[in-house]
mmCIF file of C-alpha atoms in Angstrom:
data_model
loop_
_atom_site.group_PDB
_atom_site.id
_atom_site.type_symbol
_atom_site.label_atom_id
_atom_site.label_comp_id
_atom_site.label_asym_id
_atom_site.label_seq_id
_atom_site.Cartn_x
_atom_site.Cartn_y
_atom_site.Cartn_z
ATOM 1 C CA MET F 180 0.000 0.000 0.000
ATOM 2 C CA ALA F 181 2.876 2.341 0.589
ATOM 3 C CA ASN F 182 3.761 2.105 -3.090
ATOM 4 C CA GLU F 183 0.243 3.031 -4.149
ATOM 5 C CA THR F 184 0.413 6.553 -2.696
ATOM 6 C CA PRO F 185 3.345 7.761 -4.857
ATOM 7 C CA THR F 186 1.690 6.201 -7.917
ATOM 8 C CA HIS F 187 -1.614 7.781 -6.988
ATOM 9 C CA ASP F 188 0.067 11.179 -6.434
ATOM 10 C CA ALA F 189 1.884 10.956 -9.755
ATOM 11 C CA ARG F 190 -1.338 10.069 -11.562
ATOM 12 C CA LEU F 191 -3.118 12.951 -9.843
ATOM 13 C CA ARG F 192 -0.338 15.353 -10.953
ATOM 14 C CA ASP F 193 -0.635 14.011 -14.506
ATOM 15 C CA LEU F 194 -4.390 14.566 -14.490
ATOM 16 C CA GLU F 195 -3.986 18.082 -13.104
ATOM 17 C CA ALA F 196 -1.395 18.898 -15.769
ATOM 18 C CA GLU F 197 -3.672 17.549 -18.493
ATOM 19 C CA ALA F 198 -6.600 19.592 -17.153
ATOM 20 C CA PHE F 199 -4.407 22.703 -17.150
ATOM 21 C CA ARG F 200 -3.285 22.097 -20.757
ATOM 22 C CA THR F 201 -6.883 21.494 -21.851
ATOM 23 C CA GLY F 202 -8.054 24.670 -20.127
ATOM 24 C CA ARG F 203 -5.273 26.676 -21.760
ATOM 25 C CA THR F 204 -6.141 25.223 -25.172
ATOM 26 C CA LEU F 205 -9.822 26.053 -24.714
ATOM 27 C CA ALA F 206 -8.935 29.609 -23.714
ATOM 28 C CA GLU F 207 -6.734 29.986 -26.799
ATOM 29 C CA HIS F 208 -9.521 28.675 -29.046
ATOM 30 C CA SER F 209 -11.975 31.046 -27.396
ATOM 31 C CA GLU F 210 -9.667 33.983 -28.129
ATOM 32 C CA GLN F 211 -9.316 32.849 -31.742
ATOM 33 C CA LEU F 212 -13.095 32.589 -32.114
ATOM 34 C CA THR F 213 -13.484 36.106 -30.728
ATOM 35 C CA THR F 214 -10.931 37.372 -33.252
ATOM 36 C CA ILE F 215 -12.726 35.567 -36.098
ATOM 37 C CA ARG F 216 -16.088 37.010 -35.025
ATOM 38 C CA ASP F 217 -14.588 40.511 -34.960
ATOM 39 C CA GLN F 218 -13.099 40.001 -38.417
ATOM 40 C CA GLN F 219 -16.420 38.742 -39.765
ATOM 41 C CA ARG F 220 -18.285 41.667 -38.227
ATOM 42 C CA THR F 221 -15.806 44.060 -39.843
ATOM 43 C CA ALA F 222 -16.023 42.267 -43.193
ATOM 44 C CA PHE F 223 -19.818 42.312 -43.217
ATOM 45 C CA GLY F 224 -19.791 45.970 -42.221
ATOM 46 C CA ASN F 225 -17.404 46.696 -45.079
ATOM 47 C CA ILE F 226 -19.636 44.810 -47.509
ATOM 48 C CA ASP F 227 -22.658 46.790 -46.316
ATOM 49 C CA SER F 228 -20.747 50.048 -46.674
ATOM 50 C CA LEU F 229 -19.535 49.066 -50.115
ATOM 51 C CA ALA F 230 -23.038 48.070 -51.173
ATOM 52 C CA ASN F 231 -24.384 51.387 -49.943
ATOM 53 C CA ALA F 232 -21.641 53.229 -51.811
ATOM 54 C CA VAL F 233 -22.418 51.345 -55.019
ATOM 55 C CA GLY F 234 -26.060 52.367 -54.924
ATOM 56 C CA ALA F 235 -29.220 52.456 -52.929
ATOM 57 C CA PRO F 236 -31.284 49.251 -53.031
ATOM 58 C CA GLY F 237 -33.900 50.713 -55.411
ATOM 59 C CA ASP F 238 -31.410 52.232 -57.860
ATOM 60 C CA ARG F 239 -30.167 49.012 -59.458
ATOM 61 C CA SER F 240 -30.824 45.325 -59.225
ATOM 62 C CA ILE F 241 -28.970 43.244 -56.677
ATOM 63 C CA ALA F 242 -27.157 41.437 -59.511
ATOM 64 C CA GLN F 243 -25.874 44.740 -60.895
ATOM 65 C CA ARG F 244 -24.780 45.922 -57.461
ATOM 66 C CA LEU F 245 -23.004 42.625 -56.745
ATOM 67 C CA ASP F 246 -21.273 42.770 -60.124
ATOM 68 C CA THR F 247 -19.944 46.233 -59.299
ATOM 69 C CA ILE F 248 -18.791 45.077 -55.867
ATOM 70 C CA GLU F 249 -17.045 42.082 -57.427
ATOM 71 C CA ARG F 250 -15.199 44.349 -59.872
ATOM 72 C CA VAL F 251 -14.107 46.629 -57.020
ATOM 73 C CA LEU F 252 -12.869 43.686 -54.959
ATOM 74 C CA PHE F 253 -10.956 42.269 -57.925
ATOM 75 C CA ALA F 254 -9.326 45.657 -58.489
ATOM 76 C CA LEU F 255 -8.359 45.844 -54.799
ATOM 77 C CA ALA F 256 -6.890 42.344 -54.925
ATOM 78 C CA ARG F 257 -4.860 43.163 -58.026
ATOM 79 C CA ALA F 258 -3.633 46.388 -56.412
ATOM 80 C CA GLN F 259 -2.279 44.267 -53.545
ATOM 81 C CA GLY F 260 -0.550 41.889 -55.937
ATOM 82 C CA VAL F 261 -3.108 39.091 -55.624
ATOM 83 C CA ASP F 262 -4.448 37.440 -58.753
ATOM 84 C CA PRO F 263 -8.141 36.866 -57.895
ATOM 85 C CA ASP F 264 -8.515 34.390 -60.760
ATOM 86 C CA ALA F 265 -5.797 32.176 -59.260
ATOM 87 C CA VAL F 266 -7.254 32.130 -55.758
#
């Protein structure tokens, strides 16, 4: 029985270490999800702003507005050295 206590203590330390690592990993994933949500919110806000800049909803059809937005985004990608056709 004397040998069981050190084994039990070692196992308990292992479990505590694993719980700590898991908690840290979950916290890191939570931070990443928050960052992704912020990026999505910004992207959708930019799309809304761009759509509003292209024209009011009644001015042109959605297809025409989206076509204009697509052309603007392609031009921005090319300006940054990205070939949108290759992506």
